[in-house]
Amino acid sequence: MKITHKLISLRKLYFLLFIVVFYNCKSTYKTQAFLTQNIPPKPDYNLESSWAVLPWKYTDDFKVYASNQLDTLKADVFYVYPTLITDKKDTRWNAPITDVEQNETVVNKAVLMQASAFASSGKVYVPFYRQAHLRSYKLYKEGGKEAQELAYSDVKSAFEVYLKKYNKGRPIIMVGHSQGTTHTSRLLKEFFDGKPLQKQLIAAYIPGIRVKTKDFNVLKVMNSPNQTGGYVSWNTYKRNNYPKKDKDWYKGCVTTNPITWNDSNTTTLNQHKGFLYTNGKIYSKALTVEITDGLVWSTNPKFPLRFFMSFLKNYHAGDINLFWQDIRENAKLRVNTWLATEQ
């Protein structure tokens, strides 16, 4: 009986805490050719139903983390969620935004565990988009490129509607994770990097994918906690572990310290402000990190199910919620700094 309960707890941990599956799974994807006739209908972002989150349609759970004075917030947050279509038996290249199961996962997992960290800093906008299946990365030349291009076309269209219809000149925090960072990075290149809109950029938080300084012409890595107008990025692994298939995959990539937000290579428990777990509790002083060439190495977080997490080596899916309170406070600081400087 005890073994059964442990297995159930472990399954729950995988499902709830880690909302993105790992890239080094061994089983083979079932796939099909990328065919235009199989492409899901294009979203219309002038319709509110095409948005997972708009400032006037927060769920009750999300409101818990949002400012109770929403109308006084002077910044916006544009968030692009990570890959959530991951089933190896799912032959679709892209998920339609009418997929009820996927949409519930977006709102109740990704948004709640990630976008919530920014909900006290600005008004949050989250478009549904025809996200590419996880295999689009592994099978990039066999249909993955087309799937990711389709996904980005949605994100770009949503951002253009946001700028035209909602932004009204307000400063912006850009946020992505994993596939969300793939698309957010492209938005940064196309709309901000050396462009007039860069003046409205408070900060971009783009963890969960390789990001290199050469990816941008003008935008710079921020290396102090109150710096604005640039970006931060990191990828999290358990201490002394590397990507399974390529140890040097992240070598040379931007590696921000998501606790101190400066050039510190190590932290103490007292510096960690809080890890948001799926029970809604925030566990402070739960972990320390060490910055390596390309990776944030974390200790096993101190929380009720830490025993099961001790078996995990890749903390990719926890890139944001492991440092949830740290991010929340840092976003507020950058907003306040930007407003004090620009106004």
Short mmCIF file of N, CA, C and O in Angstrom, two decimals, residues 77-174:
data_model
loop_
_atom_site.label_atom_id
_atom_site.label_comp_id
_atom_site.label_asym_id
_atom_site.label_seq_id
_atom_site.Cartn_x
_atom_site.Cartn_y
_atom_site.Cartn_z
N VAL A 77 1.75 43.08 -19.46
CA VAL A 77 2.54 41.86 -19.55
C VAL A 77 2.00 41.03 -20.70
O VAL A 77 0.81 40.72 -20.74
N PHE A 78 2.87 40.68 -21.63
CA PHE A 78 2.49 39.81 -22.74
C PHE A 78 3.22 38.50 -22.56
O PHE A 78 4.44 38.44 -22.64
N TYR A 79 2.45 37.42 -22.31
CA TYR A 79 3.03 36.12 -21.96
C TYR A 79 2.68 35.08 -23.01
O TYR A 79 1.53 34.97 -23.45
N VAL A 80 3.70 34.28 -23.41
CA VAL A 80 3.51 33.20 -24.36
C VAL A 80 3.88 31.89 -23.66
O VAL A 80 5.02 31.71 -23.22
N TYR A 81 2.92 30.99 -23.56
CA TYR A 81 3.11 29.78 -22.76
C TYR A 81 3.95 28.72 -23.47
O TYR A 81 4.15 28.77 -24.69
N PRO A 82 4.47 27.76 -22.72
CA PRO A 82 5.35 26.71 -23.27
C PRO A 82 4.58 25.61 -23.98
O PRO A 82 3.35 25.64 -24.08
N THR A 83 5.32 24.64 -24.47
CA THR A 83 4.72 23.50 -25.16
C THR A 83 3.88 22.67 -24.20
O THR A 83 4.38 22.17 -23.20
N LEU A 84 2.62 22.49 -24.55
CA LEU A 84 1.72 21.69 -23.72
C LEU A 84 1.13 20.53 -24.49
O LEU A 84 0.49 19.65 -23.91
N ILE A 85 1.32 20.50 -25.81
CA ILE A 85 0.89 19.37 -26.62
C ILE A 85 2.10 18.45 -26.78
O ILE A 85 3.02 18.73 -27.55
N THR A 86 2.10 17.37 -25.99
CA THR A 86 3.32 16.57 -25.85
C THR A 86 3.11 15.07 -26.00
O THR A 86 4.08 14.32 -26.04
N ASP A 87 1.87 14.62 -26.08
CA ASP A 87 1.59 13.18 -26.15
C ASP A 87 2.24 12.58 -27.39
O ASP A 87 2.01 13.02 -28.51
N LYS A 88 3.05 11.55 -27.20
CA LYS A 88 3.76 10.93 -28.32
C LYS A 88 2.82 10.23 -29.30
O LYS A 88 3.19 9.96 -30.43
N LYS A 89 1.61 9.94 -28.87
CA LYS A 89 0.64 9.30 -29.75
C LYS A 89 -0.20 10.32 -30.51
O LYS A 89 -0.97 9.95 -31.40
N ASP A 90 -0.06 11.58 -30.14
CA ASP A 90 -0.81 12.66 -30.80
C ASP A 90 -0.09 13.03 -32.09
O ASP A 90 1.01 13.57 -32.06
N THR A 91 -0.69 12.73 -33.24
CA THR A 91 -0.02 12.96 -34.52
C THR A 91 -0.19 14.39 -35.05
O THR A 91 0.36 14.72 -36.10
N ARG A 92 -0.93 15.22 -34.34
CA ARG A 92 -1.11 16.59 -34.79
C ARG A 92 0.21 17.36 -34.70
O ARG A 92 0.97 17.20 -33.75
N TRP A 93 0.45 18.23 -35.66
CA TRP A 93 1.61 19.11 -35.57
C TRP A 93 1.29 20.36 -34.77
O TRP A 93 2.17 20.93 -34.12
N ASN A 94 0.05 20.80 -34.84
CA ASN A 94 -0.36 22.00 -34.12
C ASN A 94 -1.72 21.78 -33.48
O ASN A 94 -2.59 21.12 -34.06
N ALA A 95 -1.91 22.33 -32.30
CA ALA A 95 -3.18 22.20 -31.59
C ALA A 95 -4.10 23.37 -31.93
O ALA A 95 -3.67 24.53 -31.87
N PRO A 96 -5.34 23.12 -32.27
CA PRO A 96 -6.28 24.22 -32.52
C PRO A 96 -6.60 24.95 -31.21
O PRO A 96 -6.54 24.36 -30.13
N ILE A 97 -6.94 26.21 -31.31
CA ILE A 97 -7.24 26.95 -30.08
C ILE A 97 -8.63 26.62 -29.56
O ILE A 97 -9.05 27.16 -28.54
N THR A 98 -9.32 25.72 -30.24
CA THR A 98 -10.62 25.25 -29.77
C THR A 98 -10.49 23.93 -28.99
O THR A 98 -11.50 23.36 -28.58
N ASP A 99 -9.26 23.46 -28.78
CA ASP A 99 -9.02 22.24 -28.04
C ASP A 99 -9.25 22.52 -26.56
O ASP A 99 -8.44 23.15 -25.88
N VAL A 100 -10.37 22.07 -26.05
CA VAL A 100 -10.79 22.39 -24.68
C VAL A 100 -9.79 21.89 -23.65
O VAL A 100 -9.44 22.61 -22.69
N GLU A 101 -9.30 20.68 -23.84
CA GLU A 101 -8.35 20.11 -22.88
C GLU A 101 -7.06 20.93 -22.84
O GLU A 101 -6.54 21.23 -21.76
N GLN A 102 -6.55 21.29 -23.99
CA GLN A 102 -5.33 22.11 -24.04
C GLN A 102 -5.57 23.47 -23.42
O GLN A 102 -4.72 23.98 -22.67
N ASN A 103 -6.70 24.07 -23.71
CA ASN A 103 -6.99 25.40 -23.17
C ASN A 103 -7.10 25.39 -21.65
O ASN A 103 -6.67 26.33 -20.98
N GLU A 104 -7.67 24.34 -21.11
CA GLU A 104 -7.75 24.23 -19.65
C GLU A 104 -6.36 24.11 -19.04
O GLU A 104 -6.09 24.67 -17.98
N THR A 105 -5.48 23.39 -19.72
CA THR A 105 -4.11 23.26 -19.24
C THR A 105 -3.39 24.60 -19.31
O THR A 105 -2.63 24.97 -18.39
N VAL A 106 -3.62 25.34 -20.38
CA VAL A 106 -3.03 26.66 -20.51
C VAL A 106 -3.43 27.55 -19.33
O VAL A 106 -2.59 28.15 -18.65
N VAL A 107 -4.72 27.62 -19.08
CA VAL A 107 -5.25 28.55 -18.07
C VAL A 107 -4.95 28.08 -16.66
O VAL A 107 -4.55 28.88 -15.79
N ASN A 108 -5.11 26.79 -16.41
CA ASN A 108 -5.03 26.30 -15.04
C ASN A 108 -3.66 25.77 -14.63
O ASN A 108 -3.44 25.48 -13.45
N LYS A 109 -2.75 25.64 -15.58
CA LYS A 109 -1.40 25.19 -15.24
C LYS A 109 -0.37 26.25 -15.63
O LYS A 109 0.24 26.88 -14.78
N ALA A 110 -0.18 26.48 -16.93
CA ALA A 110 0.86 27.39 -17.38
C ALA A 110 0.64 28.81 -16.88
O ALA A 110 1.52 29.43 -16.29
N VAL A 111 -0.55 29.33 -17.12
CA VAL A 111 -0.84 30.70 -16.69
C VAL A 111 -0.76 30.83 -15.18
O VAL A 111 -0.18 31.78 -14.64
N LEU A 112 -1.32 29.87 -14.48
CA LEU A 112 -1.40 29.94 -13.03
C LEU A 112 -0.03 29.81 -12.38
O LEU A 112 0.25 30.44 -11.35
N MET A 113 0.86 28.98 -12.96
CA MET A 113 2.15 28.74 -12.34
C MET A 113 3.25 29.66 -12.87
O MET A 113 4.30 29.78 -12.25
N GLN A 114 3.02 30.30 -14.01
CA GLN A 114 4.07 31.12 -14.60
C GLN A 114 3.66 32.58 -14.76
O GLN A 114 4.27 33.47 -14.16
N ALA A 115 2.63 32.84 -15.55
CA ALA A 115 2.23 34.23 -15.79
C ALA A 115 1.82 34.93 -14.51
O ALA A 115 1.93 36.15 -14.40
N SER A 116 1.37 34.17 -13.53
CA SER A 116 0.93 34.75 -12.25
C SER A 116 2.04 35.54 -11.55
O SER A 116 1.77 36.46 -10.79
N ALA A 117 3.30 35.17 -11.82
CA ALA A 117 4.42 35.87 -11.18
C ALA A 117 4.47 37.34 -11.59
O ALA A 117 5.07 38.16 -10.89
N PHE A 118 3.84 37.67 -12.71
CA PHE A 118 3.89 39.04 -13.23
C PHE A 118 2.57 39.79 -13.03
O PHE A 118 2.46 40.94 -13.43
N ALA A 119 1.60 39.14 -12.41
CA ALA A 119 0.25 39.69 -12.35
C ALA A 119 0.11 40.87 -11.40
O ALA A 119 -0.91 41.56 -11.44
N SER A 120 1.10 41.10 -10.57
CA SER A 120 1.05 42.28 -9.70
C SER A 120 1.86 43.43 -10.27
O SER A 120 1.89 44.53 -9.70
N SER A 121 2.52 43.19 -11.42
CA SER A 121 3.35 44.22 -12.05
C SER A 121 2.67 44.89 -13.23
O SER A 121 3.00 46.02 -13.59
N GLY A 122 1.75 44.19 -13.86
CA GLY A 122 1.09 44.75 -15.03
C GLY A 122 -0.18 44.00 -15.39
O GLY A 122 -0.48 42.95 -14.81
N LYS A 123 -0.91 44.54 -16.32
CA LYS A 123 -2.10 43.88 -16.84
C LYS A 123 -1.67 42.78 -17.80
O LYS A 123 -0.89 43.02 -18.71
N VAL A 124 -2.19 41.58 -17.61
CA VAL A 124 -1.69 40.41 -18.30
C VAL A 124 -2.53 40.08 -19.54
O VAL A 124 -3.76 40.03 -19.48
N TYR A 125 -1.81 39.81 -20.64
CA TYR A 125 -2.42 39.40 -21.90
C TYR A 125 -1.79 38.07 -22.32
O TYR A 125 -0.55 37.97 -22.42
N VAL A 126 -2.63 37.08 -22.56
CA VAL A 126 -2.13 35.76 -22.97
C VAL A 126 -2.98 35.24 -24.12
O VAL A 126 -4.14 34.88 -23.92
N PRO A 127 -2.45 35.19 -25.32
CA PRO A 127 -3.23 34.65 -26.44
C PRO A 127 -3.17 33.12 -26.48
O PRO A 127 -2.13 32.52 -26.19
N PHE A 128 -4.29 32.49 -26.81
CA PHE A 128 -4.22 31.10 -27.23
C PHE A 128 -3.52 31.10 -28.60
O PHE A 128 -3.68 32.05 -29.38
N TYR A 129 -2.76 30.07 -28.88
CA TYR A 129 -2.16 29.98 -30.21
C TYR A 129 -2.03 28.52 -30.62
O TYR A 129 -2.07 27.63 -29.78
N ARG A 130 -1.90 28.30 -31.91
CA ARG A 130 -1.80 26.94 -32.42
C ARG A 130 -0.39 26.41 -32.14
O ARG A 130 0.45 26.31 -33.03
N GLN A 131 -0.17 26.09 -30.86
CA GLN A 131 1.16 25.68 -30.44
C GLN A 131 1.63 24.46 -31.21
O GLN A 131 0.84 23.58 -31.57
N ALA A 132 2.92 24.41 -31.47
CA ALA A 132 3.51 23.27 -32.16
C ALA A 132 3.72 22.13 -31.18
O ALA A 132 4.01 22.34 -30.01
N HIS A 133 3.54 20.91 -31.65
CA HIS A 133 3.80 19.73 -30.83
C HIS A 133 5.28 19.72 -30.41
O HIS A 133 6.15 20.22 -31.11
N LEU A 134 5.55 19.11 -29.28
CA LEU A 134 6.91 19.03 -28.75
C LEU A 134 7.88 18.44 -29.77
O LEU A 134 9.04 18.85 -29.86
N ARG A 135 7.41 17.49 -30.57
CA ARG A 135 8.31 16.84 -31.52
C ARG A 135 8.79 17.80 -32.62
O ARG A 135 9.69 17.46 -33.39
N SER A 136 8.20 18.99 -32.71
CA SER A 136 8.62 19.94 -33.73
C SER A 136 10.07 20.36 -33.55
O SER A 136 10.72 20.78 -34.51
N TYR A 137 10.59 20.21 -32.32
CA TYR A 137 12.00 20.53 -32.09
C TYR A 137 12.89 19.38 -32.56
O TYR A 137 13.89 19.58 -33.24
N LYS A 138 12.50 18.17 -32.19
CA LYS A 138 13.31 17.00 -32.55
C LYS A 138 13.21 16.70 -34.04
O LYS A 138 14.19 16.28 -34.67
N LEU A 139 12.04 16.91 -34.62
CA LEU A 139 11.82 16.62 -36.04
C LEU A 139 11.66 17.92 -36.82
O LEU A 139 10.75 18.08 -37.62
N TYR A 140 12.58 18.83 -36.58
CA TYR A 140 12.48 20.17 -37.15
C TYR A 140 12.46 20.14 -38.68
O TYR A 140 11.74 20.91 -39.32
N LYS A 141 13.24 19.26 -39.27
CA LYS A 141 13.34 19.19 -40.73
C LYS A 141 12.28 18.30 -41.36
O LYS A 141 12.20 18.19 -42.58
N GLU A 142 11.50 17.62 -40.52
CA GLU A 142 10.46 16.71 -41.03
C GLU A 142 9.06 17.23 -40.78
O GLU A 142 8.12 16.46 -40.61
N GLY A 143 8.91 18.53 -40.69
CA GLY A 143 7.61 19.14 -40.43
C GLY A 143 7.62 20.10 -39.25
O GLY A 143 6.73 20.94 -39.11
N GLY A 144 8.64 19.98 -38.41
CA GLY A 144 8.71 20.83 -37.23
C GLY A 144 8.84 22.31 -37.54
O GLY A 144 8.24 23.16 -36.87
N LYS A 145 9.61 22.62 -38.56
CA LYS A 145 9.80 24.02 -38.92
C LYS A 145 8.47 24.66 -39.32
O LYS A 145 8.13 25.77 -38.88
N GLU A 146 7.72 23.96 -40.15
CA GLU A 146 6.42 24.48 -40.59
C GLU A 146 5.46 24.64 -39.41
O GLU A 146 4.70 25.61 -39.33
N ALA A 147 5.51 23.67 -38.47
CA ALA A 147 4.64 23.74 -37.30
C ALA A 147 4.99 24.94 -36.43
O ALA A 147 4.10 25.64 -35.92
N GLN A 148 6.28 25.19 -36.25
CA GLN A 148 6.70 26.33 -35.43
C GLN A 148 6.42 27.65 -36.12
O GLN A 148 6.06 28.64 -35.47
N GLU A 149 6.56 27.68 -37.43
CA GLU A 149 6.23 28.90 -38.18
C GLU A 149 4.75 29.23 -38.03
O GLU A 149 4.36 30.39 -37.89
N LEU A 150 3.92 28.20 -38.08
CA LEU A 150 2.48 28.40 -37.92
C LEU A 150 2.17 28.95 -36.53
O LEU A 150 1.39 29.90 -36.37
N ALA A 151 2.80 28.35 -35.52
CA ALA A 151 2.59 28.81 -34.14
C ALA A 151 3.02 30.27 -33.99
O ALA A 151 2.31 31.09 -33.39
N TYR A 152 4.18 30.60 -34.55
CA TYR A 152 4.66 31.98 -34.44
C TYR A 152 3.75 32.96 -35.17
O TYR A 152 3.54 34.09 -34.71
N SER A 153 3.18 32.52 -36.29
CA SER A 153 2.29 33.42 -37.02
C SER A 153 1.11 33.84 -36.15
O SER A 153 0.64 34.98 -36.24
N ASP A 154 0.64 32.93 -35.29
CA ASP A 154 -0.44 33.26 -34.37
C ASP A 154 0.03 34.25 -33.30
O ASP A 154 -0.65 35.25 -33.01
N VAL A 155 1.17 33.95 -32.71
CA VAL A 155 1.70 34.82 -31.66
C VAL A 155 1.94 36.22 -32.20
O VAL A 155 1.62 37.23 -31.54
N LYS A 156 2.48 36.29 -33.39
CA LYS A 156 2.71 37.59 -34.02
C LYS A 156 1.40 38.32 -34.28
O LYS A 156 1.28 39.53 -33.99
N SER A 157 0.41 37.63 -34.80
CA SER A 157 -0.89 38.25 -35.06
C SER A 157 -1.53 38.76 -33.77
O SER A 157 -2.10 39.86 -33.74
N ALA A 158 -1.42 37.95 -32.72
CA ALA A 158 -1.98 38.35 -31.43
C ALA A 158 -1.28 39.59 -30.91
O ALA A 158 -1.92 40.52 -30.38
N PHE A 159 0.04 39.63 -31.06
CA PHE A 159 0.79 40.79 -30.57
C PHE A 159 0.44 42.03 -31.36
O PHE A 159 0.33 43.13 -30.79
N GLU A 160 0.24 41.89 -32.65
CA GLU A 160 -0.14 43.03 -33.47
C GLU A 160 -1.50 43.57 -33.07
O GLU A 160 -1.71 44.80 -33.00
N VAL A 161 -2.45 42.68 -32.77
CA VAL A 161 -3.76 43.12 -32.30
C VAL A 161 -3.63 43.78 -30.93
O VAL A 161 -4.26 44.81 -30.67
N TYR A 162 -2.80 43.19 -30.08
CA TYR A 162 -2.57 43.78 -28.75
C TYR A 162 -2.04 45.21 -28.89
O TYR A 162 -2.53 46.13 -28.21
N LEU A 163 -1.05 45.41 -29.75
CA LEU A 163 -0.48 46.75 -29.92
C LEU A 163 -1.52 47.74 -30.44
O LEU A 163 -1.61 48.87 -29.97
N LYS A 164 -2.30 47.31 -31.40
CA LYS A 164 -3.27 48.19 -32.04
C LYS A 164 -4.49 48.48 -31.16
O LYS A 164 -4.99 49.62 -31.11
N LYS A 165 -4.92 47.46 -30.43
CA LYS A 165 -6.22 47.55 -29.75
C LYS A 165 -6.11 47.83 -28.25
O LYS A 165 -6.99 48.49 -27.67
N TYR A 166 -5.05 47.35 -27.63
CA TYR A 166 -5.00 47.36 -26.17
C TYR A 166 -3.86 48.17 -25.56
O TYR A 166 -4.00 48.73 -24.47
N ASN A 167 -2.73 48.24 -26.21
CA ASN A 167 -1.52 48.77 -25.55
C ASN A 167 -1.60 50.25 -25.21
O ASN A 167 -1.25 50.66 -24.10
N LYS A 168 -1.99 51.05 -26.17
CA LYS A 168 -2.16 52.50 -25.97
C LYS A 168 -0.90 53.17 -25.41
O LYS A 168 -0.97 54.06 -24.56
N GLY A 169 0.26 52.71 -25.88
CA GLY A 169 1.52 53.35 -25.50
C GLY A 169 2.08 52.96 -24.16
O GLY A 169 3.06 53.56 -23.69
N ARG A 170 1.50 51.96 -23.51
CA ARG A 170 1.95 51.56 -22.18
C ARG A 170 3.25 50.74 -22.27
O ARG A 170 3.49 50.04 -23.26
N PRO A 171 4.09 50.82 -21.22
CA PRO A 171 5.31 50.00 -21.20
C PRO A 171 4.96 48.52 -21.06
O PRO A 171 3.91 48.16 -20.54
N ILE A 172 5.88 47.66 -21.54
CA ILE A 172 5.57 46.24 -21.68
C ILE A 172 6.64 45.36 -21.04
O ILE A 172 7.84 45.61 -21.19
N ILE A 173 6.19 44.31 -20.37
CA ILE A 173 7.05 43.21 -19.97
C ILE A 173 6.72 42.04 -20.89
O ILE A 173 5.57 41.63 -20.99
N MET A 174 7.73 41.51 -21.56
CA MET A 174 7.55 40.36 -22.44
C MET A 174 8.01 39.10 -21.70
O MET A 174 9.09 39.08 -21.11
#
